[in-house]
XYZ file of C-alpha atoms in Angstrom:
652
model
C 0.972 65.263 92.423
C 4.442 66.298 91.479
C 4.930 68.055 94.781
C 3.710 64.979 96.631
C 6.252 62.727 94.863
C 8.995 65.195 95.508
C 8.095 65.293 99.176
C 8.162 61.495 99.502
C 11.438 61.339 97.673
C 12.990 63.962 99.936
C 11.831 62.092 103.000
C 13.482 58.879 101.758
C 16.788 60.544 101.083
C 16.806 62.211 104.455
C 16.112 58.848 106.057
C 19.080 57.212 104.296
C 21.365 60.099 105.162
C 20.332 59.841 108.753
C 21.182 56.145 108.867
C 24.630 56.751 107.333
C 25.378 59.520 109.789
C 24.369 57.354 112.740
C 26.509 54.477 111.509
C 29.477 56.790 110.952
C 29.134 58.306 114.410
C 28.778 54.862 115.987
C 31.966 53.628 114.334
C 33.842 56.759 115.396
C 32.582 56.480 118.964
C 33.419 52.781 119.103
C 36.905 53.461 117.811
C 37.417 56.344 120.206
C 36.049 54.298 123.102
C 38.478 51.546 122.123
C 41.412 53.943 122.413
C 40.409 54.537 126.023
C 39.389 51.035 127.145
C 42.038 49.022 125.284
C 44.900 51.500 125.409
C 47.196 49.044 127.295
C 46.679 46.418 124.648
C 47.389 48.952 121.904
C 50.581 50.089 123.642
C 51.735 46.478 124.020
C 50.989 45.794 120.364
C 53.039 48.858 119.416
C 55.984 47.697 121.539
C 55.982 44.237 119.949
C 55.787 45.671 116.425
C 58.492 48.221 117.120
C 60.851 45.595 118.579
C 60.610 43.768 115.252
C 61.324 47.056 113.454
C 64.299 47.766 115.742
C 65.788 44.359 114.959
C 65.385 45.046 111.253
C 67.013 48.464 111.692
C 70.018 46.932 113.495
C 70.420 44.413 110.688
C 70.281 47.155 108.030
C 72.816 49.245 109.949
C 75.253 46.310 110.144
C 74.929 45.829 106.391
C 75.519 49.531 105.668
C 78.569 49.670 107.965
C 80.067 46.620 106.238
C 79.394 48.210 102.850
C 81.067 51.486 103.835
C 84.158 49.639 105.087
C 84.335 47.993 101.693
C 84.317 51.385 99.980
C 80.715 51.216 98.752
C 78.156 54.032 98.826
C 74.961 53.496 100.840
C 71.792 54.068 98.787
C 69.923 57.264 99.631
C 66.650 55.351 100.073
C 68.321 53.229 102.783
C 69.758 56.280 104.532
C 66.331 57.936 104.429
C 64.676 54.785 105.824
C 67.137 54.598 108.730
C 66.514 58.258 109.507
C 62.726 57.736 109.548
C 63.066 54.708 111.852
C 65.232 56.766 114.225
C 62.645 59.556 114.224
C 59.866 57.058 114.946
C 61.951 55.472 117.707
C 62.340 58.848 119.364
C 58.587 59.478 119.160
C 57.757 56.013 120.567
C 60.194 56.478 123.471
C 58.562 59.806 124.316
C 55.117 58.194 124.210
C 56.183 55.273 126.429
C 57.471 57.737 128.995
C 53.977 59.263 129.088
C 52.508 55.763 129.511
C 54.668 55.201 132.589
C 53.531 58.533 134.017
C 49.895 57.550 133.395
C 50.417 54.302 135.328
C 51.637 56.275 138.333
C 48.499 58.442 138.252
C 46.344 55.264 138.132
C 47.965 53.986 141.329
C 46.918 57.256 142.950
C 43.308 56.368 141.953
C 43.135 59.415 139.694
C 43.574 57.997 136.212
C 43.936 60.608 133.503
C 41.272 59.417 131.062
C 42.014 62.070 128.461
C 45.701 61.124 128.491
C 44.816 57.430 128.108
C 42.603 58.204 125.153
C 45.363 60.173 123.453
C 47.964 57.480 124.198
C 45.730 54.729 122.848
C 45.123 56.705 119.677
C 48.825 57.545 119.266
C 49.874 53.927 119.876
C 47.521 52.810 117.122
C 48.957 55.305 114.648
C 52.581 54.573 115.618
C 51.965 50.861 115.122
C 50.690 51.536 111.607
C 53.807 53.679 110.929
C 56.063 50.896 112.192
C 54.342 48.293 110.008
C 54.769 50.505 106.928
C 58.482 50.976 107.666
C 58.888 47.226 108.176
C 57.395 46.612 104.763
C 59.597 49.259 103.110
C 62.735 48.001 104.897
C 62.975 44.725 102.960
C 66.021 45.852 100.956
C 67.688 43.331 98.679
C 70.804 45.539 98.618
C 71.729 48.589 100.674
C 74.682 49.985 98.721
C 76.497 50.221 95.420
C 79.990 50.872 94.158
C 80.934 54.574 94.199
C 80.893 56.431 90.887
C 84.230 56.389 89.069
C 86.459 59.240 90.272
C 87.599 61.887 87.835
C 90.823 63.828 87.616
C 89.267 66.869 85.994
C 90.351 68.876 89.060
C 94.034 68.323 88.241
C 95.877 71.543 87.451
C 96.319 72.053 83.727
C 100.003 72.976 84.151
C 101.869 74.155 81.037
C 100.683 71.447 78.634
C 100.934 72.458 74.994
C 100.703 70.090 72.049
C 104.202 70.078 70.532
C 105.699 67.496 68.198
C 107.469 65.600 70.983
C 104.432 65.536 73.272
C 102.077 64.547 70.438
C 104.371 61.678 69.474
C 104.636 60.481 73.073
C 100.883 60.786 73.574
C 100.140 58.796 70.420
C 102.525 56.054 71.546
C 100.928 55.901 74.983
C 97.422 55.653 73.510
C 98.548 52.896 71.154
C 99.985 50.919 74.077
C 96.916 51.553 76.252
C 94.625 50.167 73.554
C 96.700 46.999 73.197
C 95.157 44.285 75.386
C 98.575 42.658 75.815
C 100.212 45.785 77.200
C 99.184 46.403 80.769
C 102.164 48.216 82.297
C 103.219 51.349 80.395
C 106.140 53.565 81.412
C 106.665 57.193 80.396
C 110.285 58.227 80.888
C 112.456 61.274 80.275
C 114.726 63.698 82.088
C 113.449 65.753 84.995
C 111.364 68.726 83.948
C 110.612 67.424 80.456
C 106.870 67.343 81.082
C 106.135 63.688 81.894
C 103.701 64.463 84.703
C 101.937 67.169 82.684
C 101.575 64.754 79.766
C 100.222 61.980 81.976
C 97.708 64.299 83.619
C 96.528 65.488 80.209
C 96.024 61.864 79.177
C 94.147 61.270 82.403
C 91.799 64.144 81.676
C 91.125 62.773 78.220
C 90.484 59.290 79.643
C 88.026 60.715 82.198
C 86.101 62.564 79.493
C 86.012 59.739 76.949
C 85.396 56.962 79.534
C 87.398 54.728 77.194
C 89.414 53.238 80.033
C 86.835 53.416 82.823
C 87.990 54.704 86.187
C 91.115 56.901 86.319
C 93.103 57.599 89.505
C 96.527 59.090 90.224
C 99.068 58.732 93.043
C 102.588 60.080 93.623
C 105.309 57.526 94.422
C 108.602 59.510 94.854
C 112.147 58.346 95.638
C 111.343 56.629 98.938
C 107.856 55.195 98.460
C 105.640 54.608 101.468
C 103.665 51.505 100.501
C 100.972 51.963 103.141
C 100.468 55.587 102.120
C 100.242 54.718 98.407
C 97.732 51.990 99.214
C 95.616 54.375 101.290
C 95.662 57.050 98.590
C 94.451 54.600 95.942
C 91.698 53.435 98.290
C 90.649 57.028 98.990
C 90.485 57.772 95.267
C 88.068 54.842 95.010
C 85.974 56.206 97.866
C 87.120 53.346 100.091
C 88.060 53.531 103.763
C 90.977 51.130 104.135
C 91.678 49.727 107.596
C 94.815 47.875 108.638
C 98.179 47.471 106.946
C 100.250 44.868 105.140
C 98.805 41.829 103.384
C 95.286 42.144 104.763
C 94.977 45.742 103.529
C 96.508 44.792 100.167
C 93.937 42.023 99.717
C 91.055 44.376 100.515
C 92.331 46.891 97.986
C 92.830 44.199 95.337
C 89.291 42.899 95.881
C 87.937 46.413 95.472
C 89.964 47.095 92.307
C 88.716 43.862 90.734
C 85.183 45.239 90.904
C 86.190 47.907 88.363
C 85.771 46.438 84.882
C 88.312 48.888 83.439
C 90.638 51.114 85.436
C 93.794 53.152 84.872
C 96.144 53.724 87.820
C 98.565 56.552 87.078
C 101.707 56.435 89.258
C 103.896 59.512 89.142
C 107.657 59.652 89.786
C 108.831 56.039 90.141
C 112.587 55.661 90.781
C 113.035 51.919 91.283
C 111.049 48.694 91.164
C 107.709 48.913 92.909
C 105.986 45.662 93.872
C 102.444 46.301 92.714
C 100.952 43.179 94.285
C 102.367 44.171 97.673
C 100.427 47.428 97.365
C 97.288 45.527 96.368
C 97.194 46.241 92.630
C 96.076 43.151 90.689
C 97.974 42.686 87.420
C 98.262 40.018 84.754
C 95.550 37.397 84.770
C 94.306 38.661 88.132
C 92.744 41.675 86.392
C 93.266 42.171 82.664
C 91.227 45.363 82.771
C 93.687 47.128 85.082
C 96.201 49.371 83.278
C 99.213 50.899 85.037
C 100.643 54.114 83.599
C 103.723 55.480 85.367
C 106.365 58.172 84.954
C 110.056 57.927 85.710
C 113.283 59.704 84.837
C 115.133 56.647 83.571
C 114.681 53.828 81.117
C 116.292 51.576 83.724
C 113.314 52.107 86.033
C 110.976 51.045 83.205
C 113.037 47.887 82.791
C 112.995 47.197 86.536
C 109.209 47.560 86.475
C 109.094 45.115 83.529
C 106.929 47.542 81.583
C 105.290 46.255 78.423
C 105.947 49.597 76.737
C 108.514 52.300 77.559
C 107.770 55.629 75.919
C 110.270 58.479 75.823
C 109.173 62.069 76.277
C 111.892 63.981 74.468
C 112.874 67.621 74.829
C 111.260 70.160 72.527
C 112.601 71.065 69.121
C 114.214 74.469 68.738
C 111.127 76.008 67.157
C 108.767 74.457 69.701
C 111.040 75.754 72.473
C 110.863 79.233 71.009
C 107.053 79.036 70.784
C 106.782 78.017 74.446
C 109.381 80.602 75.489
C 107.506 83.419 73.741
C 104.239 82.377 75.425
C 105.913 82.856 78.818
C 107.993 85.974 78.127
C 105.455 87.920 76.097
C 105.766 90.092 73.005
C 108.942 91.803 74.226
C 111.109 88.910 73.001
C 110.028 89.569 69.405
C 111.301 93.153 69.389
C 114.249 93.810 66.992
C 116.695 94.611 69.839
C 115.796 91.599 71.982
C 114.840 88.744 69.646
C 118.365 87.641 68.734
C 119.587 87.333 72.319
C 116.171 85.993 73.445
C 116.466 83.111 70.969
C 119.921 82.317 72.366
C 118.503 82.306 75.912
C 115.723 79.952 74.794
C 118.341 77.710 73.145
C 120.301 77.560 76.409
C 117.255 76.000 78.074
C 117.966 72.876 76.046
C 114.369 72.260 74.997
C 113.390 71.452 78.592
C 109.815 72.699 79.163
C 110.229 73.312 82.902
C 113.411 75.311 82.340
C 111.816 77.292 79.489
C 108.806 78.168 81.639
C 110.899 79.202 84.655
C 113.443 81.243 82.678
C 110.706 82.807 80.570
C 108.882 83.963 83.690
C 112.142 85.333 85.141
C 112.718 87.501 82.054
C 109.104 88.445 81.407
C 108.728 92.192 80.888
C 112.495 92.880 80.711
C 113.063 95.379 77.868
C 116.751 96.178 78.477
C 119.087 94.311 76.171
C 121.849 94.370 78.794
C 119.640 92.355 81.168
C 119.092 89.705 78.515
C 122.803 89.581 77.655
C 123.687 89.223 81.345
C 121.171 86.395 81.684
C 122.591 84.633 78.650
C 126.094 84.893 80.100
C 124.950 83.366 83.383
C 123.332 80.484 81.553
C 126.523 79.829 79.633
C 128.826 79.955 82.683
C 126.744 78.493 85.507
C 127.649 74.847 84.904
C 127.134 72.710 88.028
C 130.037 70.552 89.141
C 129.828 66.799 89.693
C 126.446 66.426 87.990
C 125.384 64.118 85.212
C 125.563 65.796 81.810
C 121.905 65.018 81.166
C 120.919 67.297 84.060
C 123.384 70.141 83.425
C 121.174 72.353 81.276
C 118.264 72.068 83.695
C 120.386 73.116 86.679
C 121.831 76.078 84.809
C 118.413 77.263 83.729
C 116.776 76.970 87.123
C 119.725 78.591 88.877
C 119.288 81.581 86.609
C 115.694 81.913 87.797
C 116.957 81.824 91.393
C 119.627 84.433 90.645
C 116.977 86.733 89.195
C 115.238 86.925 92.553
C 116.190 90.431 93.707
C 114.979 90.024 97.286
C 117.441 88.221 99.577
C 114.647 87.268 101.963
C 112.774 85.620 99.093
C 115.915 83.744 98.057
C 116.455 82.435 101.562
C 112.809 81.457 102.010
C 112.960 79.575 98.702
C 116.033 77.671 99.906
C 114.303 76.977 103.233
C 111.675 75.022 101.301
C 114.286 72.462 100.201
C 114.837 71.517 103.867
C 111.607 69.511 103.713
C 111.528 66.050 102.186
C 110.604 65.503 98.556
C 106.902 65.928 97.708
C 106.193 67.371 101.175
C 103.325 69.854 101.368
C 104.866 72.817 103.173
C 102.488 75.012 105.147
C 103.085 78.708 105.576
C 102.670 78.143 109.311
C 105.689 75.806 109.384
C 107.764 78.312 107.433
C 106.709 81.054 109.839
C 107.853 79.089 112.893
C 111.290 78.490 111.391
C 111.767 81.932 109.858
C 110.701 83.834 112.985
C 113.087 81.663 114.993
C 116.014 82.636 112.788
C 114.812 86.231 112.560
C 116.007 87.041 109.036
C 112.866 88.958 108.033
C 113.429 92.704 108.119
C 110.998 95.282 109.477
C 108.783 92.668 111.111
C 107.716 93.273 114.700
C 104.879 90.834 115.358
C 103.875 87.287 114.510
C 100.987 88.489 112.349
C 103.333 90.714 110.365
C 105.667 87.762 109.831
C 102.785 85.594 108.621
C 101.662 88.297 106.222
C 105.136 88.839 104.791
C 105.753 85.121 104.335
C 102.398 84.795 102.569
C 103.409 87.507 100.100
C 106.836 85.969 99.492
C 105.288 82.535 98.899
C 102.827 84.113 96.463
C 105.716 85.646 94.501
C 107.612 82.344 94.453
C 104.529 80.598 93.051
C 104.224 83.280 90.399
C 107.879 82.676 89.499
C 107.188 78.938 89.029
C 109.609 78.098 91.824
C 106.889 76.776 94.143
C 103.697 74.916 93.294
C 100.239 75.340 94.758
C 98.577 72.382 96.461
C 94.918 71.643 97.123
C 95.393 72.709 100.751
C 95.021 76.385 101.545
C 98.251 78.238 102.348
C 100.486 75.298 101.529
C 102.955 74.718 98.710
C 105.371 72.112 97.413
C 108.507 72.058 95.288
C 108.735 70.301 91.964
C 111.267 67.551 92.642
C 113.668 68.905 90.010
C 113.393 72.433 91.366
C 114.084 71.029 94.829
C 117.192 69.245 93.510
C 118.405 72.549 92.108
C 117.610 74.346 95.374
C 119.580 71.763 97.371
C 122.460 72.143 94.926
C 122.412 75.948 95.225
C 122.082 75.895 99.006
C 124.921 73.401 99.476
C 127.482 75.537 97.645
C 126.490 79.008 98.868
C 127.734 81.015 101.819
C 124.709 79.897 103.841
C 125.759 76.252 103.321
C 122.791 73.915 103.745
C 123.156 70.179 104.437
C 119.936 68.406 103.373
C 119.353 64.667 103.781
C 115.621 64.664 104.493
C 113.465 61.613 103.863
C 116.313 59.330 102.742
C 115.904 56.605 105.369
C 119.145 57.475 107.224
C 119.782 55.513 110.405
C 122.997 57.202 111.523
C 124.294 60.747 111.769
C 126.077 61.541 108.484
C 129.867 61.774 108.487
C 130.794 64.915 106.580
C 133.520 67.507 107.009
C 131.205 70.187 105.658
C 128.958 70.033 108.747
C 131.314 72.364 110.609
C 130.619 75.057 108.007
C 126.873 74.487 107.729
C 124.283 77.009 108.828
C 121.289 74.776 108.267
C 120.979 70.990 108.594
C 117.856 68.984 107.781
C 117.724 65.302 108.714
C 113.939 65.224 109.103
C 111.819 62.228 108.083
C 114.540 59.620 108.550
C 115.022 56.714 110.931
C 117.953 57.965 113.032
C 118.759 55.629 115.915
C 121.096 57.917 117.839
C 123.142 61.116 117.601
C 126.857 61.843 118.171
C 127.954 62.998 121.623
C 129.149 66.469 120.674
C 129.163 67.474 116.991
C 131.091 70.639 116.210
C 128.723 72.966 114.338
C 129.619 76.494 115.512
C 127.837 78.256 112.610
C 124.650 76.206 112.729
C 121.438 78.269 112.870
C 118.745 75.681 112.078
C 118.684 71.984 112.976
C 115.693 69.879 111.902
C 115.572 66.398 113.440
C 111.793 66.006 113.456
C 110.014 62.841 112.330
C 112.723 60.430 113.449
C 110.536 58.045 115.472
C 113.427 55.747 116.470
C 115.353 58.567 118.139
C 114.863 58.019 121.881
C 117.774 59.847 123.495
C 120.199 62.739 123.043
C 123.625 63.030 124.660
C 123.819 65.577 127.482
C 126.667 67.387 125.649
C 125.110 67.262 122.163
C 124.422 71.010 121.880
C 127.714 72.262 123.340
C 129.184 72.913 119.893
C 126.110 74.751 118.561
C 126.208 78.095 120.339
C 124.590 79.942 117.401
C 121.570 77.625 117.062
C 118.334 79.599 116.548
C 115.859 76.932 115.356
C 115.516 73.390 116.712
C 112.794 70.914 115.733
C 112.577 67.630 117.648
C 108.896 66.994 116.918
C 107.680 63.424 116.365
C 110.695 61.842 118.034
C 110.693 59.406 120.920
C 112.963 61.374 123.261
C 112.275 61.031 126.975
C 114.225 64.032 128.262
C 115.950 67.208 127.117
C 119.776 67.172 127.309
C 121.375 69.552 129.808
C 123.352 71.269 127.032
C 120.059 72.656 125.696
C 120.366 75.363 128.349
C 123.490 76.654 126.550
C 121.439 77.643 123.473
C 120.993 81.245 124.534
C 120.173 82.314 120.948
C 117.435 79.755 120.378
C 114.361 81.489 118.936
C 112.160 78.537 117.933
C 111.823 75.166 119.659
C 109.347 72.573 118.428
C 108.598 69.523 120.571
C 105.231 68.643 119.039
C 104.037 65.074 119.604
C 107.032 64.111 121.765
C 104.727 61.865 123.767
C 107.369 60.426 126.125
C 108.811 63.799 127.096
C 107.635 64.885 130.553
C 110.233 67.341 131.947
C 110.466 70.812 130.406
C 112.346 72.557 133.223
C 115.268 73.539 130.947
C 113.044 75.646 128.688
C 113.006 78.438 131.266
C 116.682 79.105 130.502
C 116.035 79.876 126.819
C 115.649 83.632 127.302
C 115.360 84.534 123.588
C 112.722 81.940 122.756
C 109.978 83.304 120.475
C 108.224 80.115 119.318
C 107.497 77.082 121.503
C 105.542 74.151 120.053
C 104.090 71.557 122.431
C 101.232 70.079 120.414
C 99.902 66.737 121.693
C 102.505 66.504 124.461
C 102.030 64.496 127.639
C 103.604 67.115 129.907
C 101.621 67.734 133.086
C 102.746 71.271 133.882
C 104.894 73.998 132.386
C 107.830 75.285 134.442
C 107.177 78.554 136.262
C 110.303 80.037 134.628
C 108.445 80.131 131.307
C 106.733 83.287 132.524
C 110.094 85.062 132.329
C 110.433 84.449 128.555
C 109.685 88.022 127.559
C 110.174 87.452 123.805
C 107.759 84.512 123.539
C 105.293 85.209 120.717
C 103.710 81.780 120.226
C 103.062 79.032 122.737
C 101.264 76.214 120.933
C 99.800 73.659 123.343
C 97.044 72.439 121.019
C 95.664 69.002 121.957
C 97.932 68.759 125.037
C 95.000 67.686 127.174
C 96.933 66.764 130.321
C 98.839 70.048 130.518
C 98.175 72.404 133.403
C 99.252 75.989 132.776
C 101.129 78.055 135.283
C 99.081 80.918 136.658
C 98.546 83.767 134.217
C 99.729 81.808 131.149
C 97.575 80.530 128.287
C 97.831 79.358 124.693
C 98.563 82.474 122.647
C 99.998 83.638 119.348
C-alpha cells in the first residue's frame, strides 16, 4: 500500500516537473525566435532609447564643463556615469555597423540568420542597459566646491618661537579673531622673519580650521594683478578665463562661496586694490580675512589695514640661541665663545642675517677666522643705504665674502640679474654661464650642467639661494637679492641691474661704460639708443621687453667684448647688421621672437656655443650655421615651421 502511494506521488511530481520544463522551454524558444524575427524592431527600439540617452549625456557634459570653469569639482559618480555611457555608445556603434553589414547580405539573398539572432539579442540587452543608465543619470547636481586647500606643504623655514615672534603671533591672532578687523598687516625690516611667521600662522590655521580656507600668494614690488588673480584662483582649484573686470567678478563670486577664508599676501610694497583683483572685502564678504606682509608701516597705512603688527628683531639672548643652533657647539668653546657672541651681536638681531652668518662660520674652529669675520662685519658698512638696512647688508656681505670659490661667487651674483621673485632654472644659468665661459675645466655642455648643479646646491646650503617647488630651479630671497645687486654694482665685475622695474627707456648712467653685465629684462622698453659705448660688456639681457620692436643697425658697435645676448620674448623683426661684429659672442637667445624671420647674420658668429630659437617663426636656418664649429646647443623646440639645413638637427 505504501509503495503504491509512493508510486502515485512520484508520478504526479514528474508530471508537474514536465509541465514546468515544457513551459520554460517554450518561453525560451519564443524569446529566441523573437530575436530572429523581430530583430529590426529591436534595433530600432535600441536606437530610439539610445538617442534619448545621448541627449541626456550631452546635457550632463555641458553642466560638468560649466562647473569646472567655475572652479568646482565634478562628482565621481557623474564621471563614472559619463564613462559608462561612452563605453555603451562605443558598443552600440559597433553593433550598428554589424547591422548594416547584415542588410547588405540580405540584399544578396543570403541573410545571415545566426548573425540576426545575435544582433536581436544584443539590441535587447543594450536597450535595457541604456534604460538603466537613463534612470541613474537624473542628477540633481553634478559637482561641488573643491575641498579647502592647505598650506601644509610650505617649507618650515627657520621658524623658532622667540619672544618677538610670540608677541607678534599673539597680536595677529587677536586681530584675526576680531570680527571688525578684516585687513591685518605684518610689517618689519627685510629679513626679520615676516614671511616665516605668516607661513607658520597659516599652518596653524590649516590644522585648526578656525579660519576655514587658507591660501597664499606673493605680491612683490611690481605686482602683476592678472597673475595674482590667477594664483588665487588656482589655489581654490578654479580655472580662471579672461582678464580685467570679468575675471575679477568670477573670482569674487567664487570667494564668496567660502564661508571663512584667509588670503595671505606676501611682500606688499604699496597700495594694492583688492577689489580690482577680485577679493571681496567689507560688507561684500565679512568672512574674508586678508593677512599681508610688508617692510614698512607706511604700506600698512596705504592699505588701510585695521591692524598693523610689528615683527621686531630678536633680543640679544634669542639671537645667541638662534646663532648657536646654526653654528653648532663650536661657538660655545672657551676660545671661540667671546668672539662668537660679538659676531652674533653684529647681526643686529635679524634672523635672516643670523642664519646666513651662522652657516658661513659653521665648523670654523680657528679663532683667527672668527676675529677676521668680526672685523669684516664691523667695517663693511654699505654707502648710501638707509640705516635700518645697514646691519643686514653687512651681515649678508660677510656670507658672500666667505665663499672661497670665485666661480660660486660669480654664479651667485648672476642670479641677481633676474627680476625679483623669479624662479631661476639651472638650464637658464647654464646658457648664460657657458656663453661667458668662466667655468674652469669644463669641456662639454653636460659637464657645465653638472658643475652648475653642484654650485647651486652649495649656494642653497649656504642659505644664499632658496629651493622652489620646481625641480632644478631656485630663487633669491628679496633681501639677499638686494645685497647681491649692491655687491655686484660696486665690484670689479660691475653689474647694472634694473630688471622688472617697468622701465620704458634705456637708462642714462655714466657707469654703463664700465659695466660687464647689464640686465634690463622684464621691462617695457620702447626703443634702444643708436650706439651705446659699453666696451667691457660681457652679458646683455634684454629679454621679456614685448614693446621692443627694433634695434639700431649700429647698436652693437661699441660692445666688442659681448659674450652673452638675450633678446627672447621681444617683438624685433630683424637683427641689426652690427650683430656680425660680435665675434666673441658665445650665447645668443632669440626664443619666442615670433616676428623675426631672417637669421642670415648668425653665420658670422664663429664662436657661438649656445643658440636658442624656441617657438620661432623662421622658415629655414642659414647654411653658414654649419660652419659654427663651437656650437654645443641648438634649441629649436616648438619651432614647427623651421626647416633644417641638410645634416643639422636639434642637439645639445
